[in-house]
Coordinates of C-alpha atoms and ligand atoms in Angstrom, one line a residue:
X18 CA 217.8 302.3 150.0
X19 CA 215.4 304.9 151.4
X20 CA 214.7 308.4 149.9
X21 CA 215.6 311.2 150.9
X22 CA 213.4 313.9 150.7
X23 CA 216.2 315.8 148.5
X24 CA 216.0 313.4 146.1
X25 CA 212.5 313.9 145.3
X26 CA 212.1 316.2 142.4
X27 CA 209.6 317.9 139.9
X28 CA 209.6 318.2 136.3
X29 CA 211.8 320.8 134.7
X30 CA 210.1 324.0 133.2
X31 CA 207.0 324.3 135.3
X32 CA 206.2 327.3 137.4
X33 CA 203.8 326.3 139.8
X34 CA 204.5 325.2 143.4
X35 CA 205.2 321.4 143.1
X36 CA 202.8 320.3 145.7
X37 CA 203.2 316.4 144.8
X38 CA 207.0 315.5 144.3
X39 CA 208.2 312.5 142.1
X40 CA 210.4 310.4 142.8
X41 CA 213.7 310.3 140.9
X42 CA 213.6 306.6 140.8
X43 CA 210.1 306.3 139.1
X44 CA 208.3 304.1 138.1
X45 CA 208.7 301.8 141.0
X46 CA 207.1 299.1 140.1
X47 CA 206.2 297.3 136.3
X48 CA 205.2 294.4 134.8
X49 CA 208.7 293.5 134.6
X50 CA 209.1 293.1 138.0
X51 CA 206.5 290.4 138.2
X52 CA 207.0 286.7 138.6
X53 CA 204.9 285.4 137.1
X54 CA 203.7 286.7 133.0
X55 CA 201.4 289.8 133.5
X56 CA 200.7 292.7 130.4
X57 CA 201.0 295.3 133.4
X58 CA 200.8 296.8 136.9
X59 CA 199.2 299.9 138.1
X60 CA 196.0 301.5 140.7
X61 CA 197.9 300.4 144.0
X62 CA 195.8 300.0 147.1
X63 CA 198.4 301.4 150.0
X64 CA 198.6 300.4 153.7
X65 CA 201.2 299.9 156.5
X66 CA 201.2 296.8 158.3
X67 CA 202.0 296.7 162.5
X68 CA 205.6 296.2 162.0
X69 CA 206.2 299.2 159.5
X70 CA 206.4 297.5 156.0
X71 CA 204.3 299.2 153.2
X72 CA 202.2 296.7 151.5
X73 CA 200.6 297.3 147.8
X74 CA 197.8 295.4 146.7
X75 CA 198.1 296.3 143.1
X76 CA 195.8 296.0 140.1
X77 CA 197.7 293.1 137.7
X78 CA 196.4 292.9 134.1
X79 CA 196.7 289.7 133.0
X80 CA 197.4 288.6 129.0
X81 CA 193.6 288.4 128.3
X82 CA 193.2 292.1 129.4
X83 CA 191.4 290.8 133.1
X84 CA 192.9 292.4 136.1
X85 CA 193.1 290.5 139.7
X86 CA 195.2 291.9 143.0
X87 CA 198.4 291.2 143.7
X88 CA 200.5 292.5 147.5
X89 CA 203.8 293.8 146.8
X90 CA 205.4 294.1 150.4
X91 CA 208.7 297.0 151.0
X92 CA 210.1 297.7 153.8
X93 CA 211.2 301.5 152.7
X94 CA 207.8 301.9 150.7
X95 CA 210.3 302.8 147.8
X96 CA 212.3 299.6 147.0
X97 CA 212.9 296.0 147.4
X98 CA 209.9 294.8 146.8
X99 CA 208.4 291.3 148.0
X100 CA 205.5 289.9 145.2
X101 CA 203.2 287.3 146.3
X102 CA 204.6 284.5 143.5
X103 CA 200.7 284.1 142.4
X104 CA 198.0 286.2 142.5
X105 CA 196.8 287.4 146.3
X106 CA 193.2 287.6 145.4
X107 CA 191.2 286.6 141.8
X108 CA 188.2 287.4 140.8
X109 CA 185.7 284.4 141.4
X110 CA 183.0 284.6 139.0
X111 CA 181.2 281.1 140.1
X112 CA 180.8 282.4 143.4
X113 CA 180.7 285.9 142.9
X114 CA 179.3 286.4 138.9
X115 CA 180.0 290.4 139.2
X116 CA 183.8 289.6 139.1
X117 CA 183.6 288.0 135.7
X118 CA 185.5 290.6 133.7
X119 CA 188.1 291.0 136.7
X120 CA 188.5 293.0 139.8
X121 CA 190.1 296.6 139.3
X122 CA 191.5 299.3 141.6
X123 CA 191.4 298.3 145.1
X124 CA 191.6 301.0 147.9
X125 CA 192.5 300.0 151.6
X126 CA 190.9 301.4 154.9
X127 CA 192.7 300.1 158.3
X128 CA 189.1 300.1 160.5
X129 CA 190.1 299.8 164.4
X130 CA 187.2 299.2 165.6
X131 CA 187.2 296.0 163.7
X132 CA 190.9 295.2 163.5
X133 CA 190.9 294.9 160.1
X134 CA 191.3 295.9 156.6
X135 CA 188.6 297.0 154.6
X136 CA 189.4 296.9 150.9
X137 CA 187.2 298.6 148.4
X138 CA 187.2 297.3 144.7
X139 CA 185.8 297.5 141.3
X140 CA 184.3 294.4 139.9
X141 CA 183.8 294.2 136.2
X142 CA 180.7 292.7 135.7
X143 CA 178.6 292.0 132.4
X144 CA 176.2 295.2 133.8
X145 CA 179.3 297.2 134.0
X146 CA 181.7 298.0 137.1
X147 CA 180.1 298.0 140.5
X148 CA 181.8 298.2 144.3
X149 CA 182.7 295.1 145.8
X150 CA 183.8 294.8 149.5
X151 CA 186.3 292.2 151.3
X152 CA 187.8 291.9 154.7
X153 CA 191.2 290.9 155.6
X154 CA 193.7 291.1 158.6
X155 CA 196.6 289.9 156.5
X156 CA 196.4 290.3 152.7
X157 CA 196.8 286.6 152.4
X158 CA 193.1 285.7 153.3
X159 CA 189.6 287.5 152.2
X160 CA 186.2 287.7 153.4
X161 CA 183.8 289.1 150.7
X162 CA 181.0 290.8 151.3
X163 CA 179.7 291.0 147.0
X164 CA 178.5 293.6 145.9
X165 CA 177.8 296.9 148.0
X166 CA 176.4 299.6 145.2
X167 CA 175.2 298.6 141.9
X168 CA 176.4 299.6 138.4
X169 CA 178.0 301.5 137.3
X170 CA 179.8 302.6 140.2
X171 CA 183.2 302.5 141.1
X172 CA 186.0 305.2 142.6
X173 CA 185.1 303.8 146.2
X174 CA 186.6 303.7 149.8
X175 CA 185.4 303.4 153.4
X176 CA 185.9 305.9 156.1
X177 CA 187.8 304.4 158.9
X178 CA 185.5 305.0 161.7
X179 CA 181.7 305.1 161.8
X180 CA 180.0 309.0 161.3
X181 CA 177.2 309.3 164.1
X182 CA 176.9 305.7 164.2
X183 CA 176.9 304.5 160.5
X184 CA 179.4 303.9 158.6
X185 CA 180.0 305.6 156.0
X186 CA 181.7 304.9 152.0
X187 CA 182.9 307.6 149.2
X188 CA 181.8 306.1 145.6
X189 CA 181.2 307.6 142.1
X190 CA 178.5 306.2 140.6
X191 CA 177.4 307.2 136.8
X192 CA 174.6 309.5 136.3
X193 CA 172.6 311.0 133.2
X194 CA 173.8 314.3 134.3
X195 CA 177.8 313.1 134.9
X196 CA 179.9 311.2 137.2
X197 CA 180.0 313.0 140.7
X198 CA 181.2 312.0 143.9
X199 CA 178.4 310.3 146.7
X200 CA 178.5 309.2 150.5
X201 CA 176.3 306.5 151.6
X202 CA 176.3 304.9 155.0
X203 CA 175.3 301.5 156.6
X204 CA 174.8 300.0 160.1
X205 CA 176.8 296.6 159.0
X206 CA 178.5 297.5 156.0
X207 CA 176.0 295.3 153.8
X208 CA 173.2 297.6 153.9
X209 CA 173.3 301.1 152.0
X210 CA 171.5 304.0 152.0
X211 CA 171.2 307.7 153.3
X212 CA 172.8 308.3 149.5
X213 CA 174.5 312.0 149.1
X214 CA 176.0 314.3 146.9
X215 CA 179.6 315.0 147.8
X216 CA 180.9 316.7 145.5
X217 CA 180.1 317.3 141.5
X218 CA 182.0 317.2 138.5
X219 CA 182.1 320.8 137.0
X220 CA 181.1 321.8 133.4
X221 CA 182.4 323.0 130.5
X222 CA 185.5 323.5 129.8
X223 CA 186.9 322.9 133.4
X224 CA 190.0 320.2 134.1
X225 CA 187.0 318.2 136.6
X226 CA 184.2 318.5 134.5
X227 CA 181.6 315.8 133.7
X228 CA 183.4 313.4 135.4
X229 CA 185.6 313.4 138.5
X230 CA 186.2 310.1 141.2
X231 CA 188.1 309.9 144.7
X232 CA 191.7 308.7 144.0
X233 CA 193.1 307.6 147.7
X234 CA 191.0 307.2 150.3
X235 CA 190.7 310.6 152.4
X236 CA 193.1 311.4 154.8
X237 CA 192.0 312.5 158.1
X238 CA 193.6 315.8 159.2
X239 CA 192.4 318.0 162.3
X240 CA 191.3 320.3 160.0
X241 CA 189.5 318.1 158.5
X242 CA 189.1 314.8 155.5
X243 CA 191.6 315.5 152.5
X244 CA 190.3 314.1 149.5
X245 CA 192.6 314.2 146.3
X246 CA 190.3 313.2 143.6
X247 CA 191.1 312.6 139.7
X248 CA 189.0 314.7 137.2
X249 CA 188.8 313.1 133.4
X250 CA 188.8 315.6 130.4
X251 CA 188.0 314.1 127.4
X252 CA 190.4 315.7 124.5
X253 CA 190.1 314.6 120.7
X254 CA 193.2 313.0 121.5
X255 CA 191.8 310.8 124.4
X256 CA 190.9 311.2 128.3
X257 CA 193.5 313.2 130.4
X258 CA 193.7 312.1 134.2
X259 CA 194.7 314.6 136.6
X260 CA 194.2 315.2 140.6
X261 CA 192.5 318.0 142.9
X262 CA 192.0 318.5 146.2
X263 CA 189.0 319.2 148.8
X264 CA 188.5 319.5 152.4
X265 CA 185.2 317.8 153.8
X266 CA 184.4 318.2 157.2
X267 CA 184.9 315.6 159.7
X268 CA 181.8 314.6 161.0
X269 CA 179.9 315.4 158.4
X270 CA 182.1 314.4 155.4
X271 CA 179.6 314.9 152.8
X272 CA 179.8 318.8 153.4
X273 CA 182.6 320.4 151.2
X274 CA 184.4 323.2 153.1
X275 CA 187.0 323.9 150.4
X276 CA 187.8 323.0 146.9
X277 CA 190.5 323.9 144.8
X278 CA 190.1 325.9 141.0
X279 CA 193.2 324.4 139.6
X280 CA 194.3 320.8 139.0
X281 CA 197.5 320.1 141.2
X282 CA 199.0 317.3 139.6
X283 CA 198.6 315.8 136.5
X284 CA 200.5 313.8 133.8
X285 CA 204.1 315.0 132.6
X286 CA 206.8 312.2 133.0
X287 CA 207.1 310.3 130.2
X288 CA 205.9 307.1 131.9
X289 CA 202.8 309.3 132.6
X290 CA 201.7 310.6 129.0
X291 CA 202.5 307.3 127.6
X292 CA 201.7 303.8 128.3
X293 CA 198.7 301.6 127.1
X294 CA 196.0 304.6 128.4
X295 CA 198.0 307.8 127.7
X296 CA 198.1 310.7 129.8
X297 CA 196.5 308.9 133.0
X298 CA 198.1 309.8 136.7
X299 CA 195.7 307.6 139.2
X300 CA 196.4 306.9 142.9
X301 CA 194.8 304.6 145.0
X302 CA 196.3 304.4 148.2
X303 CA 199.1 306.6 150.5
X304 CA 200.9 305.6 153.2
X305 CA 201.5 308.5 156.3
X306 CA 205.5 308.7 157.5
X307 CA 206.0 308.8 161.5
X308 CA 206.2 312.7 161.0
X309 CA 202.3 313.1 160.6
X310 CA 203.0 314.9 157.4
X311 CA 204.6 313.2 154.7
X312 CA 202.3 311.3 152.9
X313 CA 203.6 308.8 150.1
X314 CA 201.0 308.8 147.7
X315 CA 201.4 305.7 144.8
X316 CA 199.8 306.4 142.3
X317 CA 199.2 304.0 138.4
X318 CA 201.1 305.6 135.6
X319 CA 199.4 305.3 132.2
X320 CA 197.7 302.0 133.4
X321 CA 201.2 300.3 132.9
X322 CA 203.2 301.3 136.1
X323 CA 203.2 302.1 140.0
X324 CA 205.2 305.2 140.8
X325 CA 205.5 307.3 144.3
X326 CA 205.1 311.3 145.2
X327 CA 205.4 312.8 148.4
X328 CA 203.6 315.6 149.7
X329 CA 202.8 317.5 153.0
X330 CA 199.6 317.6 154.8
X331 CA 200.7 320.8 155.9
X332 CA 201.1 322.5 152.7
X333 CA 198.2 320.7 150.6
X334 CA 196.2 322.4 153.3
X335 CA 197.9 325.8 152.9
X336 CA 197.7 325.3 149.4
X337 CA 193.3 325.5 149.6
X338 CA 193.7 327.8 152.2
X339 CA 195.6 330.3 149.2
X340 CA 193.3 328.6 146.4
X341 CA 190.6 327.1 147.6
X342 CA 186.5 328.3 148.0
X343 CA 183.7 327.0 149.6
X344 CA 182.2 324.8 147.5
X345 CA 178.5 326.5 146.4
X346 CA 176.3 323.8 144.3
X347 CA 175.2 324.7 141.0
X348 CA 177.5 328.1 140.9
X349 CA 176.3 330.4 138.4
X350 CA 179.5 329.9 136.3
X351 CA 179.2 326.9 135.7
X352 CA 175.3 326.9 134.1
Ligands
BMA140 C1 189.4 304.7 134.8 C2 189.9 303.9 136.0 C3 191.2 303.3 136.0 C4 192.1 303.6 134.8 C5 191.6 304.8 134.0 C6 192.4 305.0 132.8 O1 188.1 304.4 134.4 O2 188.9 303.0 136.5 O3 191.1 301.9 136.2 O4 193.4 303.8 135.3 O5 190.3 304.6 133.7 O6 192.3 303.9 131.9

């Protein structure tokens, strides 16, 4: 069965613009669905394949509380899922010790240039979680490359085509002074440097401050690199996930052209506020429809379930346009 847009709905009683649209049939994937025994599923990686079918590589936590990957294949993107009947990729700790305490959050990059997949994943190591890198053409074989940035760092994806040469990968590493979002670039994509600032985690009482991490890789609009990215507030009743958006320029990604005020989704379904981490909304991949402007974006639900919202380039970008500033460092406001 495949969705139409009219089916697609918001929560009742909100008076915003929905910008990101459930879908009715949410969740669409849980630990139910698995076959083999999992705790849960959630923090999708999301690509299409040549001939059209939307493949997940989810995050699976296992019955110790350790998380390995797992490709879910649909041909709608919505239903009728095909799981792998094991795991798709484990964490190897003999080979690669970082992935001892599992392998988290996986983001997906389709690089031409290589014909490949690029997938971007946290390792949990005994230092804490770092980026790891792998290679694939088909989601049923992996070429790692270990560790690319140290800990703790995590939040990461690669741009799909080099910037003046390099390469170029989005990660959050943790600092004394919060958790902000950097750029580094490479020749080979072993070797890191040219580290920036891309954008930082606000203060106070602001829904991105202290802490804030890219969600999906960004997606590449004329305009310029969409980046929805989750900011964390830490309540007395535990951390609340939600996404905003910011336009970075094209060839120089790690300049912010706008930034929203406001959050523009967050949790409200039930399978949202509750689950075994309350309150967390947390994409990791999209997929783009023919049209150029639907994006599917799937997204973990309270680290216990995949669901799916659709949005439109088009209006996400008239949406900063409306409510969006240039980003100035260190505004005044926020000292
Ligand atoms: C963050 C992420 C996610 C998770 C979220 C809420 O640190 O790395 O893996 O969904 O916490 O538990």
């Amino acid at each position: 069965m495949t969705a139409p847009d009219a089916t697609i709905m918001k929560v009742e009683g909100t008076h915003y613009p929905p910008l990101l649209l459930r879908y009715p049939g949410n969740p669409i994937l849980t630990g139910k669905d698995w076959p083999y025994s999992i705790n849960s599923v959630f923090n999708a990686g999301a690509t299409l394949l040549p001939d059209g079918t939307t493949l997940l590589l989810c995050r699976v936590e296992d019955r110790r509380g350790l998380s390995h990957l797992c490709a879910a294949r649909s041909q709608n993107g919505v239903d009728g899922w095909q799981i792998d009947s094991e795991p798709t990729l484990m964490p190897n700790s003999r080979e690669y010790p970082e992935e001892i305490w599992g392998i988290e959050d996986p983001r997906i990059t389709f690089v031409p240039e290589l014909q490949q997949y690029v997938v971007t994943y946290t390792s949990y190591s005994r230092g804490g979680p770092v980026v790891s890198l792998a290679l694939t053409k088909d989601f049923r074989s992996f070429e790692r490359y270990g560790v690319v940035m140290v800990p703790d760092d995590k939040d990461s994806a690669l741009l799909p085509r080099r910037i003046d040469g390099y390469w170029a990968l989005i990660h959050r590493p943790m600092t004394a002074l919060g958790a902000h979002m950097w750029i580094s670039y490479s020749p080979d994509l072993r070797h890191w440097g040219r580290h920036r600032l891309m954008l930082e985690a606000r203060r106070g009482a602001w829904w991105d401050a202290n802490k804030i991490g890219m969600s999906p890789p960004p997606i590449e609009t004329s305009r310029g690199w969409l980046v929805l990215y989750h900011g964390v507030r830490h309540t007395p009743s535990g951390c609340l996930y939600r996404l905003g958006l910011a336009l970075f320029d094209l060839e120089n990604p790690e300049k912010c052209l706008l930034r929203g005020d406001s959050w523009i989704f967050g949790p409200e379904a039930e399978y949202e506020r509750l689950g075994d981490v309350d309150d967390v909304v947390f994409p990791c991949g999209y997929t783009m429809n023919p049209d150029g402007d639907t994006v599917n974006i799937y997204y973990g639900a309270a680290d216990c379930s995949i669901a799916l919202a659709r949005a439109s380039v088009r209006s996400l970008l008239d949406w900063l346009d409306a409510n969006g500033s240039r980003e100035r460092r260190h505004r005044a406001e926020d000292l």
